Structures are given as structure tokens and as C-alpha cells.
Amino acid sequence: MVGLQHRSRAVTGAALRADFPVFERPTASGRRLVYLDSAASAQKPRAVIEALAQTYAHHYANVHRGIYELSVDADARYEGARRSVAAFIGADSPREIVFVRNATEAINLVAFSFGRSNVGRDDLVVTTELEHHANLVPWQQLCAATGATLAHVRSTDDGKLDLDDLRSHLERGPKILAVSHVSNALGTINPIAEVTGLGRAAGATVVVDAAQSVPHMPLNVAELGADFVAFSGHKMLGPSGIGVLWGRRALLDAMPPFLTGGSMIRRVTLDGAEWNEVPWKFEAGTPAIAEATGLAAAIDYLEGIGMDGVRAHERELFIAAWSRLGNMPGVRLLGPDDPDEHAGVISFVLDGIHPHDVATILDREGVAVRAGHHCAQPLMDRHGVPATTRASFYLYNDHDDIERLADAIVATQRVFGTA
Ligand code: PLP
């Protein structure tokens, strides 16, 4: 794994781009690629790509099965990756780390396994208007299956969680509070420690969707006060196909399995089975072996820079982009304007131009952004728009990228005659 060679590197955007082969790719515009879609999926540094290749080339066998040297090696690297994840998020033990495919699967695991054995028809599940569909639809399904009631905390006009509304929902004693740390659609950073504190004080089991926070800011589960935390590897420079569910050990121990079959059992007879211990109880079948080592390499890379540095860099880019775009005629920005409450994600609407058209013209200028509902349709409804254009930053972006975005917006307005 990479590790020390990256220690104390500054987050400088342009300099770090050299670590990411994708930025060598020419664009149809003939200009360098400006990648502003990391909220959807992040690009991969060479260290991650090499870790995947090394595992497949020299360390690959199935895990938890073989007693031969190669399999023991593969197993050690897979379990080593689990220890890296645990240390990265401050978990008490690697046994609290369940490898899943992505944040979506992590939340489904909790909704199915914890939810169906703890939530009944008289119970209340609370989520919020700010959620990605991944932290909404599984709770809808849970409530449909159990007869429980689903309620949503309102958000404010500037895209923040309405904490008074949260408090009034919590007075009704919900069984589960499912809330995101950072909104993927608006970039809002929720005051998550306060929210988890309120939720647990009200007796709720608190599930935090950290898909947009773990990649971009320090997060320590021991301090967070949540019961479950979900995130994806691919948004934090790691491979796709691997994600993480962190859960309190006592809760994980008590939960029934989600998927069943090989690996997750201790003993099977023709009539029944005994479950393995956590976390393996939740890892049925052959897991994402090489991807786990790729995720560990991504963590090494991020730690070499430091999550405080990543967050500070994105905060600075947010301030610059918010002011640059906010001063452009015909541009409407969504979400809170306070940089302490807004991650490196800017959602905007151009007067008279559909976001899909905006993204198409931006692409012609070599600027990759996301347009659409961002898997947050209720939030789009709340703001009275069918879609937005979203620019999201990471450690390989810089001020020049913001200028390229602003220029491309002007070019789009010219094409549509709205400039
Ligand atoms: N939650 C949030 C806030 C997200 O932004 C996303 C993906 O965009 C997800 C959950 C789902 O992540 P995945 O598609 O990796 O499961």
C-alpha cells in the first residue's frame, strides 16, 4: 500500500491531478478535463489502480476458505483493509465494519435486518426531506412491510434541516431516525452530532448516511453518536463495488442476517443453520476482495493528505465558487451560503435553460457536471424545480476549474441567448 510516501502532502488541486491518470485523457474540446462530478463518483489515483492490479496479479484467491499460502495472503489483505477502514473512521473494532457493495446496500441491510425485527405497525420511522433516495426508499419499504408510519423532517428554503421540526418529530418517540450527514443534491452539511444526540436522547436508533461526508471531511464514529453509518468506496477515491456499514457491535450481534448462503454461517444442516459472528454474518458469498484492498489504498492516500486538509481545500473552493457564480446574472444557487454549513457541492439553475442543456454545453467546454434530480426527487419538488445542475469538488480541483466552469456557463447562456 502507498502510505508514507504521501505523508503531509498539501491539497493543491493541480499538483495532485498528476496522481490521477484520467486527467491525461484529452477531451473533445481539446482542453484539459475539468471534473466536477465527484459527488457521483470520484476519480482514482494511481495508487488505488495499482493496488487493484497488484491484488489480482499477485495476491488473489478466495478469502475465508483456503488453507494454502495464497488464500491466507488474500485473507490477510482483505481483513487488513477492514482494519484500515475501522481506523479511518475511529471504530472501536474492525468487527464493527461490514463490507457491502455500496451505501445503498448498507442502508438496505439496516432497514431489512434491524428494521424488520425491531419496527412494528405502531412504530414511527423518521427521515428527512434532504435525503438521497437510498436513505428514503428502504424506509418506505420497511414501513410498507411492517405497517409502521414514515414521517419526514422539513427543510428550510435555504436547504437546511428544520431542527424545530426534527424536535417535534422526536417528541413522538420514533424507533428509527435516518438522516444524511451531507446532502448530495444541495451540499448542506447537517449539524450531525447535534442531530444524533437529539435522536438518541429521544430513544431512536440513528442511521447516518455518510456517503457524502466520509470522503470529504474527518468523521469519527466514536464521537458521532450514531448507531449505524453507511458510505461507499467509490466516492472516496476507491473502487466501485465496495461500501461500508459501520454499526454498534451490540446491535450488529443482535441482528438477523440480511443475505444468506456461504461464508455467513458457522454450521449448516439440511434443516437449518447457525450464523457466523459479525461482521462475517453479514457478508454472504464471495466478497469484493480486490476492491477491499483498493479501498485501503484510497484510505492511505487520503490519510497521506489528511482529512482536515481535504475539507479545508473544498471549503475554500466553495467560498470562491459561491461568490463567482452568485455574482453572475441568470444564475440561481441553492443551499445554505454559510461555508461551515455547505460542502463542496454547488447546485444551481440557469434562468430559461434546462439543466440537461446546461450540462451538455458545459461538456462541450470540457467541464463534466451532473444534471438531473440527483436521486433526490422529493427535494427537487420542495424547491419547485425538476432538476438542477450540480458541480461537486474534490482534492484534485482548483480555482482554475471554477473559472472554467464560470466561462462555460457564460458560453451556455450565449448559446441560449440569455446572457
Ligand atoms: N447517499 C448519498 C447522500 C449519496 O450521495 C449517494 C450516492 O450518490 C448514496 C447514498 C448512494 O450511494 P451508492 O450509489 O454508492 O450506493
Short mmCIF file of C-alpha atoms and ligand atoms in Angstrom, two decimals:
data_model
loop_
_atom_site.label_atom_id
_atom_site.label_comp_id
_atom_site.label_asym_id
_atom_site.label_seq_id
_atom_site.Cartn_x
_atom_site.Cartn_y
_atom_site.Cartn_z
CA MET A 1 0.00 0.00 0.00
CA VAL A 2 1.16 3.58 -0.55
CA GLY A 3 1.26 5.21 2.84
CA LEU A 4 4.25 7.18 3.91
CA GLN A 5 5.27 8.44 0.51
CA HIS A 6 2.23 10.75 0.63
CA ARG A 7 2.60 11.99 4.20
CA SER A 8 1.93 15.69 4.75
CA ARG A 9 1.17 16.47 1.13
CA ALA A 10 -0.68 19.72 0.64
CA VAL A 11 -4.01 19.75 -1.16
CA THR A 12 -3.21 21.84 -4.16
CA GLY A 13 -5.62 20.58 -6.80
CA ALA A 14 -3.39 20.91 -9.85
CA ALA A 15 -0.36 19.15 -8.32
CA LEU A 16 -2.46 16.25 -7.12
CA ARG A 17 -4.00 15.80 -10.58
CA ALA A 18 -0.72 14.21 -11.63
CA ASP A 19 -1.65 11.26 -9.40
CA PHE A 20 -4.86 10.64 -11.38
CA PRO A 21 -4.36 9.13 -14.85
CA VAL A 22 -7.81 10.21 -16.01
CA PHE A 23 -6.61 13.80 -16.22
CA GLU A 24 -4.22 12.79 -19.01
CA ARG A 25 -7.25 11.99 -21.12
CA PRO A 26 -7.89 14.53 -23.88
CA THR A 27 -11.41 15.93 -24.13
CA ALA A 28 -13.30 16.62 -27.36
CA SER A 29 -12.96 20.32 -26.53
CA GLY A 30 -9.16 19.97 -26.76
CA ARG A 31 -8.92 21.42 -23.26
CA ARG A 32 -8.00 19.60 -20.08
CA LEU A 33 -10.81 17.78 -18.34
CA VAL A 34 -12.45 19.71 -15.52
CA TYR A 35 -14.11 17.00 -13.45
CA LEU A 36 -16.85 18.41 -11.24
CA ASP A 37 -18.87 15.26 -10.60
CA SER A 38 -17.10 13.69 -7.64
CA ALA A 39 -20.33 13.64 -5.63
CA ALA A 40 -21.49 10.98 -8.10
CA SER A 41 -18.19 9.11 -8.14
CA ALA A 42 -14.61 10.17 -7.52
CA GLN A 43 -11.68 9.62 -9.86
CA LYS A 44 -9.00 7.09 -8.88
CA PRO A 45 -5.38 7.83 -8.04
CA ARG A 46 -2.68 5.58 -9.49
CA ALA A 47 -2.12 4.09 -6.00
CA VAL A 48 -5.66 2.66 -5.99
CA ILE A 49 -5.44 1.36 -9.53
CA GLU A 50 -2.10 -0.27 -8.70
CA ALA A 51 -3.43 -1.83 -5.52
CA LEU A 52 -6.22 -3.48 -7.53
CA ALA A 53 -3.78 -4.69 -10.18
CA GLN A 54 -1.32 -5.98 -7.55
CA THR A 55 -4.02 -7.92 -5.74
CA TYR A 56 -5.22 -9.54 -8.94
CA ALA A 57 -1.68 -10.19 -10.17
CA HIS A 58 -0.02 -11.50 -7.02
CA HIS A 59 -2.35 -11.90 -4.05
CA TYR A 60 -5.62 -13.22 -5.41
CA ALA A 61 -7.58 -16.19 -4.12
CA ASN A 62 -10.92 -16.51 -2.39
CA VAL A 63 -10.98 -15.44 1.24
CA HIS A 64 -12.07 -17.22 4.42
CA ARG A 65 -11.85 -20.62 2.75
CA GLY A 66 -8.40 -21.79 1.74
CA ILE A 67 -5.63 -23.01 3.97
CA TYR A 68 -2.95 -22.61 1.29
CA GLU A 69 -0.48 -19.73 1.34
CA LEU A 70 -2.08 -17.64 -1.40
CA SER A 71 -5.50 -17.78 0.19
CA VAL A 72 -4.09 -16.91 3.60
CA ASP A 73 -2.35 -13.92 1.95
CA ALA A 74 -5.59 -12.79 0.26
CA ASP A 75 -7.43 -13.18 3.55
CA ALA A 76 -4.85 -11.15 5.45
CA ARG A 77 -5.09 -8.30 2.93
CA TYR A 78 -8.90 -8.35 2.96
CA GLU A 79 -9.03 -8.28 6.76
CA GLY A 80 -6.24 -5.69 6.76
CA ALA A 81 -8.48 -3.48 4.65
CA ARG A 82 -11.19 -3.85 7.27
CA ARG A 83 -8.72 -2.65 9.92
CA SER A 84 -7.82 0.36 7.73
CA VAL A 85 -11.48 1.33 7.43
CA ALA A 86 -12.01 0.91 11.19
CA ALA A 87 -9.03 3.13 12.00
CA PHE A 88 -10.05 5.72 9.37
CA ILE A 89 -13.47 6.29 10.96
CA GLY A 90 -12.41 5.72 14.59
CA ALA A 91 -14.36 2.49 15.10
CA ASP A 92 -13.70 0.62 18.34
CA SER A 93 -13.05 -2.60 16.46
CA PRO A 94 -12.79 -3.91 12.87
CA ARG A 95 -15.61 -6.26 13.87
CA GLU A 96 -17.94 -3.26 13.58
CA ILE A 97 -17.08 -2.86 9.89
CA VAL A 98 -19.29 -4.76 7.45
CA PHE A 99 -18.19 -4.75 3.83
CA VAL A 100 -21.14 -4.30 1.47
CA ARG A 101 -21.40 -3.19 -2.16
CA ASN A 102 -22.20 0.48 -1.52
CA ALA A 103 -24.03 2.90 0.77
CA THR A 104 -27.34 1.82 -0.76
CA GLU A 105 -26.78 -1.78 0.29
CA ALA A 106 -25.60 -0.69 3.74
CA ILE A 107 -28.85 1.21 4.38
CA ASN A 108 -30.95 -1.62 2.94
CA LEU A 109 -29.15 -4.02 5.26
CA VAL A 110 -30.13 -1.94 8.29
CA ALA A 111 -33.69 -1.36 7.08
CA PHE A 112 -34.21 -5.05 6.42
CA SER A 113 -32.26 -6.73 9.15
CA PHE A 114 -32.57 -4.27 12.04
CA GLY A 115 -35.80 -2.72 10.80
CA ARG A 116 -37.92 -5.81 10.30
CA SER A 117 -37.01 -7.25 13.67
CA ASN A 118 -37.44 -4.03 15.65
CA VAL A 119 -40.15 -2.00 13.95
CA GLY A 120 -43.85 -2.85 14.24
CA ARG A 121 -47.12 -1.42 13.00
CA ASP A 122 -47.49 1.13 15.81
CA ASP A 123 -43.99 2.49 15.33
CA LEU A 124 -42.68 5.61 13.68
CA VAL A 125 -39.67 5.92 11.37
CA VAL A 126 -38.37 9.43 10.70
CA THR A 127 -36.27 10.54 7.79
CA THR A 128 -35.87 13.96 6.16
CA GLU A 129 -36.68 15.92 3.01
CA LEU A 130 -32.96 16.19 2.27
CA GLU A 131 -32.34 12.50 1.65
CA HIS A 132 -30.96 10.69 -1.35
CA HIS A 133 -33.42 8.00 -2.50
CA ALA A 134 -31.02 5.45 -0.93
CA ASN A 135 -31.97 6.78 2.51
CA LEU A 136 -35.65 7.10 1.71
CA VAL A 137 -36.92 4.17 -0.35
CA PRO A 138 -35.60 1.44 2.03
CA TRP A 139 -37.56 3.12 4.88
CA GLN A 140 -40.65 3.38 2.70
CA GLN A 141 -40.32 -0.35 2.04
CA LEU A 142 -39.82 -1.11 5.73
CA CYS A 143 -42.93 0.85 6.65
CA ALA A 144 -44.95 -0.77 3.84
CA ALA A 145 -43.91 -4.23 5.09
CA THR A 146 -44.48 -3.59 8.81
CA GLY A 147 -47.35 -1.10 8.78
CA ALA A 148 -45.19 1.46 10.59
CA THR A 149 -45.58 5.18 9.87
CA LEU A 150 -42.96 7.13 7.95
CA ALA A 151 -42.52 10.86 8.63
CA HIS A 152 -40.14 13.40 7.12
CA VAL A 153 -38.39 16.30 8.79
CA ARG A 154 -38.90 19.50 6.79
CA SER A 155 -36.08 21.53 5.31
CA THR A 156 -35.80 25.30 5.09
CA ASP A 157 -35.87 27.46 1.95
CA ASP A 158 -32.09 27.64 2.03
CA GLY A 159 -31.80 23.86 2.19
CA LYS A 160 -31.13 23.27 5.87
CA LEU A 161 -32.72 20.76 8.18
CA ASP A 162 -35.52 22.38 10.20
CA LEU A 163 -34.33 21.48 13.70
CA ASP A 164 -37.59 22.59 15.35
CA ASP A 165 -39.47 20.21 13.07
CA LEU A 166 -36.95 17.48 13.94
CA ARG A 167 -37.58 18.08 17.65
CA SER A 168 -41.33 17.84 17.20
CA HIS A 169 -41.00 14.55 15.30
CA LEU A 170 -38.71 13.22 18.02
CA GLU A 171 -41.33 14.01 20.67
CA ARG A 172 -43.40 11.25 19.05
CA GLY A 173 -40.71 8.70 20.03
CA PRO A 174 -39.61 7.26 16.67
CA LYS A 175 -37.93 3.86 16.55
CA ILE A 176 -35.52 4.97 13.82
CA LEU A 177 -34.13 8.32 12.72
CA ALA A 178 -32.42 8.06 9.31
CA VAL A 179 -30.57 11.20 8.26
CA SER A 180 -27.78 12.19 5.92
CA HIS A 181 -24.67 13.99 7.12
CA VAL A 182 -24.25 15.90 3.84
CA SER A 183 -26.90 16.37 1.16
CA ASN A 184 -25.70 15.19 -2.23
CA ALA A 185 -28.17 17.43 -4.04
CA LEU A 186 -27.64 20.75 -2.22
CA GLY A 187 -24.37 20.25 -0.37
CA THR A 188 -25.90 21.06 3.03
CA ILE A 189 -23.81 19.87 5.98
CA ASN A 190 -26.24 18.90 8.72
CA PRO A 191 -25.21 19.53 12.35
CA ILE A 192 -24.91 15.80 12.61
CA ALA A 193 -23.60 15.41 16.17
CA GLU A 194 -26.48 17.57 17.43
CA VAL A 195 -28.98 15.58 15.33
CA THR A 196 -27.70 12.18 16.51
CA GLY A 197 -27.66 13.46 20.11
CA LEU A 198 -31.30 14.57 19.85
CA GLY A 199 -32.27 11.31 18.14
CA ARG A 200 -30.68 9.04 20.69
CA ALA A 201 -31.96 11.15 23.60
CA ALA A 202 -35.44 10.52 22.18
CA GLY A 203 -34.76 6.78 22.15
CA ALA A 204 -34.37 6.43 18.38
CA THR A 205 -31.82 4.23 16.68
CA VAL A 206 -29.92 6.70 14.49
CA VAL A 207 -28.78 5.76 10.99
CA VAL A 208 -26.43 8.23 9.31
CA ASP A 209 -25.97 8.26 5.55
CA ALA A 210 -22.37 9.44 5.35
CA ALA A 211 -21.89 8.80 1.62
CA GLN A 212 -21.05 12.48 1.02
CA SER A 213 -19.15 13.17 4.23
CA VAL A 214 -16.68 10.34 4.86
CA PRO A 215 -14.89 11.09 1.55
CA HIS A 216 -14.61 14.82 2.23
CA MET A 217 -14.18 15.58 5.95
CA PRO A 218 -12.98 13.96 9.16
CA LEU A 219 -15.60 11.65 10.63
CA ASN A 220 -15.16 9.73 13.85
CA VAL A 221 -17.91 7.25 14.67
CA ALA A 222 -16.92 7.14 18.34
CA GLU A 223 -17.71 10.87 18.60
CA LEU A 224 -20.63 10.95 16.18
CA GLY A 225 -23.16 9.30 18.48
CA ALA A 226 -24.89 7.37 15.68
CA ASP A 227 -25.86 3.70 15.76
CA PHE A 228 -25.18 2.94 12.09
CA VAL A 229 -23.13 4.79 9.46
CA ALA A 230 -23.18 3.98 5.74
CA PHE A 231 -20.79 5.03 2.94
CA SER A 232 -19.40 3.95 -0.44
CA GLY A 233 -15.80 3.31 -1.50
CA HIS A 234 -16.17 4.75 -4.99
CA LYS A 235 -16.92 8.28 -3.74
CA MET A 236 -13.69 8.36 -1.68
CA LEU A 237 -11.18 7.56 -4.46
CA GLY A 238 -11.71 3.81 -4.03
CA PRO A 239 -13.11 1.22 -6.42
CA SER A 240 -16.79 0.76 -7.14
CA GLY A 241 -18.35 -2.44 -5.78
CA ILE A 242 -17.33 -1.95 -2.16
CA GLY A 243 -19.03 0.04 0.55
CA VAL A 244 -19.15 0.07 4.32
CA LEU A 245 -21.69 -0.30 7.05
CA TRP A 246 -20.42 0.61 10.49
CA GLY A 247 -22.68 -0.44 13.34
CA ARG A 248 -22.52 -0.66 17.10
CA ARG A 249 -21.33 -4.13 17.95
CA ALA A 250 -24.24 -4.98 20.27
CA LEU A 251 -26.76 -4.04 17.58
CA LEU A 252 -24.95 -5.99 14.87
CA ASP A 253 -24.69 -9.02 17.17
CA ALA A 254 -28.41 -8.99 17.83
CA MET A 255 -29.50 -8.55 14.21
CA PRO A 256 -30.50 -11.42 11.93
CA PRO A 257 -28.55 -11.77 8.67
CA PHE A 258 -29.52 -9.83 5.56
CA LEU A 259 -28.40 -12.20 2.79
CA THR A 260 -27.83 -15.88 3.49
CA GLY A 261 -25.66 -18.61 1.99
CA GLY A 262 -21.95 -19.33 2.10
CA SER A 263 -19.45 -17.62 4.43
CA MET A 264 -22.07 -16.15 6.75
CA ILE A 265 -22.69 -19.44 8.57
CA ARG A 266 -20.96 -21.34 11.34
CA ARG A 267 -22.75 -24.63 10.74
CA VAL A 268 -25.43 -25.84 8.35
CA THR A 269 -27.59 -28.95 8.44
CA LEU A 270 -30.21 -29.87 5.89
CA ASP A 271 -32.82 -28.29 8.13
CA GLY A 272 -31.20 -25.15 9.42
CA ALA A 273 -28.11 -23.06 10.04
CA GLU A 274 -26.19 -21.21 12.74
CA TRP A 275 -24.81 -17.80 11.86
CA ASN A 276 -21.20 -16.77 11.81
CA GLU A 277 -20.02 -13.95 14.09
CA VAL A 278 -20.12 -10.32 12.99
CA PRO A 279 -19.10 -8.90 10.62
CA TRP A 280 -18.96 -12.11 8.55
CA LYS A 281 -22.61 -12.87 9.40
CA PHE A 282 -23.46 -10.03 7.02
CA GLU A 283 -21.02 -10.94 4.25
CA ALA A 284 -22.70 -13.79 2.41
CA GLY A 285 -20.92 -15.21 -0.63
CA THR A 286 -17.61 -14.15 -2.14
CA PRO A 287 -16.96 -10.51 -1.22
CA ALA A 288 -15.26 -7.74 -3.20
CA ILE A 289 -11.75 -8.98 -2.40
CA ALA A 290 -9.52 -6.85 -4.62
CA GLU A 291 -11.82 -3.86 -4.15
CA ALA A 292 -11.25 -4.03 -0.39
CA THR A 293 -7.50 -3.65 -0.97
CA GLY A 294 -8.22 -0.78 -3.38
CA LEU A 295 -10.32 0.90 -0.70
CA ALA A 296 -7.45 0.51 1.79
CA ALA A 297 -5.13 2.19 -0.74
CA ALA A 298 -7.64 5.04 -1.13
CA ILE A 299 -7.70 5.49 2.64
CA ASP A 300 -3.89 5.52 2.69
CA TYR A 301 -3.91 8.19 0.02
CA LEU A 302 -6.49 10.34 1.84
CA GLU A 303 -4.68 9.93 5.17
CA GLY A 304 -1.46 10.98 3.50
CA ILE A 305 -3.12 14.28 2.78
CA GLY A 306 -5.22 14.48 5.91
CA MET A 307 -8.98 14.85 6.00
CA ASP A 308 -8.71 18.27 7.63
CA GLY A 309 -6.74 19.39 4.59
CA VAL A 310 -9.27 17.89 2.18
CA ARG A 311 -12.12 19.67 3.95
CA ALA A 312 -10.24 22.99 4.14
CA HIS A 313 -9.46 22.83 0.41
CA GLU A 314 -13.08 22.15 -0.53
CA ARG A 315 -14.30 24.87 1.83
CA GLU A 316 -12.02 27.36 0.08
CA LEU A 317 -13.26 26.23 -3.35
CA PHE A 318 -16.86 26.50 -2.17
CA ILE A 319 -16.35 30.09 -0.99
CA ALA A 320 -14.75 31.06 -4.31
CA ALA A 321 -17.34 29.28 -6.48
CA TRP A 322 -20.33 30.51 -4.46
CA SER A 323 -19.21 34.09 -4.85
CA ARG A 324 -18.15 33.72 -8.53
CA LEU A 325 -21.36 32.01 -9.66
CA GLY A 326 -23.57 34.00 -7.30
CA ASN A 327 -22.45 37.23 -8.96
CA MET A 328 -23.27 36.00 -12.46
CA PRO A 329 -26.56 37.20 -13.97
CA GLY A 330 -29.16 34.50 -14.56
CA VAL A 331 -27.61 32.03 -12.09
CA ARG A 332 -29.62 30.88 -9.08
CA LEU A 333 -27.77 28.98 -6.35
CA LEU A 334 -29.43 26.53 -3.99
CA GLY A 335 -28.49 25.55 -0.45
CA PRO A 336 -27.02 27.40 2.53
CA ASP A 337 -24.49 30.18 1.89
CA ASP A 338 -22.50 29.64 5.10
CA PRO A 339 -19.29 27.74 4.18
CA ASP A 340 -19.45 25.90 7.51
CA GLU A 341 -22.83 24.50 6.52
CA HIS A 342 -22.06 23.75 2.89
CA ALA A 343 -19.78 21.06 1.48
CA GLY A 344 -18.03 21.25 -1.90
CA VAL A 345 -21.24 20.68 -3.83
CA ILE A 346 -22.98 23.55 -5.64
CA SER A 347 -26.41 23.06 -7.16
CA PHE A 348 -27.60 25.80 -9.49
CA VAL A 349 -30.24 26.68 -12.02
CA LEU A 350 -29.75 28.94 -15.05
CA ASP A 351 -32.74 31.13 -15.94
CA GLY A 352 -34.51 29.80 -19.03
CA ILE A 353 -32.16 26.85 -19.67
CA HIS A 354 -32.86 23.25 -18.71
CA PRO A 355 -30.11 21.69 -16.56
CA HIS A 356 -29.61 18.90 -19.11
CA ASP A 357 -28.89 21.52 -21.79
CA VAL A 358 -26.53 23.27 -19.39
CA ALA A 359 -24.61 20.05 -18.74
CA THR A 360 -24.43 19.31 -22.47
CA ILE A 361 -22.88 22.67 -23.34
CA LEU A 362 -20.57 22.51 -20.32
CA ASP A 363 -19.37 19.13 -21.54
CA ARG A 364 -18.51 20.67 -24.91
CA GLU A 365 -16.28 23.05 -22.97
CA GLY A 366 -14.59 20.11 -21.23
CA VAL A 367 -16.42 20.62 -17.93
CA ALA A 368 -18.10 17.48 -16.52
CA VAL A 369 -21.03 18.19 -14.18
CA ARG A 370 -24.18 16.32 -13.20
CA ALA A 371 -27.65 17.47 -14.24
CA GLY A 372 -30.88 15.92 -13.03
CA HIS A 373 -32.73 15.25 -9.81
CA HIS A 374 -29.62 13.72 -8.16
CA CYS A 375 -31.70 10.82 -6.77
CA ALA A 376 -33.45 13.36 -4.54
CA GLN A 377 -36.77 13.95 -6.27
CA PRO A 378 -38.70 14.99 -3.14
CA LEU A 379 -36.05 17.66 -2.51
CA MET A 380 -36.36 18.93 -6.10
CA ASP A 381 -40.16 19.10 -5.56
CA ARG A 382 -39.57 21.01 -2.34
CA HIS A 383 -37.59 23.65 -4.24
CA GLY A 384 -40.03 23.74 -7.17
CA VAL A 385 -37.51 22.57 -9.78
CA PRO A 386 -37.48 19.36 -11.85
CA ALA A 387 -33.70 19.25 -11.79
CA THR A 388 -30.56 21.28 -11.10
CA THR A 389 -27.04 21.38 -12.47
CA ARG A 390 -24.53 20.27 -9.84
CA ALA A 391 -20.81 20.98 -9.66
CA SER A 392 -19.01 19.00 -6.97
CA PHE A 393 -15.40 19.42 -5.90
CA TYR A 394 -12.66 17.16 -4.59
CA LEU A 395 -8.99 17.39 -3.80
CA TYR A 396 -7.96 17.44 -7.48
CA ASN A 397 -9.99 20.57 -8.27
CA ASP A 398 -8.69 24.11 -8.02
CA HIS A 399 -9.56 27.76 -8.68
CA ASP A 400 -8.83 27.37 -12.36
CA ASP A 401 -11.62 24.77 -12.52
CA ILE A 402 -14.03 27.34 -11.08
CA GLU A 403 -13.02 29.84 -13.77
CA ARG A 404 -13.52 27.18 -16.45
CA LEU A 405 -16.98 26.46 -15.00
CA ALA A 406 -17.90 30.15 -14.95
CA ASP A 407 -16.68 30.63 -18.55
CA ALA A 408 -18.64 27.57 -19.67
CA ILE A 409 -21.78 28.94 -18.02
CA VAL A 410 -21.38 32.19 -19.95
CA ALA A 411 -20.88 30.16 -23.15
CA THR A 412 -24.11 28.27 -22.38
CA GLN A 413 -26.04 31.50 -21.80
CA ARG A 414 -24.73 32.82 -25.13
CA VAL A 415 -25.90 29.70 -26.99
CA PHE A 416 -29.39 30.12 -25.49
CA GLY A 417 -29.40 33.88 -25.91
CA THR A 418 -29.95 34.51 -22.19
CA ALA A 419 -26.61 36.23 -21.49
N1 PLP B 1 -26.46 8.67 -0.08
C1 PLP B 1 -25.99 9.80 -0.64
C2 PLP B 1 -26.06 11.07 0.15
C3 PLP B 1 -25.45 9.76 -1.91
O1 PLP B 1 -24.98 10.89 -2.46
C4 PLP B 1 -25.40 8.54 -2.61
C5 PLP B 1 -24.89 8.49 -3.99
O2 PLP B 1 -24.86 9.47 -4.69
C6 PLP B 1 -25.88 7.40 -1.98
C7 PLP B 1 -26.40 7.50 -0.71
C8 PLP B 1 -25.84 6.09 -2.65
O3 PLP B 1 -24.54 5.72 -2.92
P1 PLP B 1 -24.26 4.43 -3.80
O4 PLP B 1 -24.87 4.70 -5.15
O5 PLP B 1 -22.78 4.33 -3.84
O6 PLP B 1 -24.91 3.30 -3.10
#
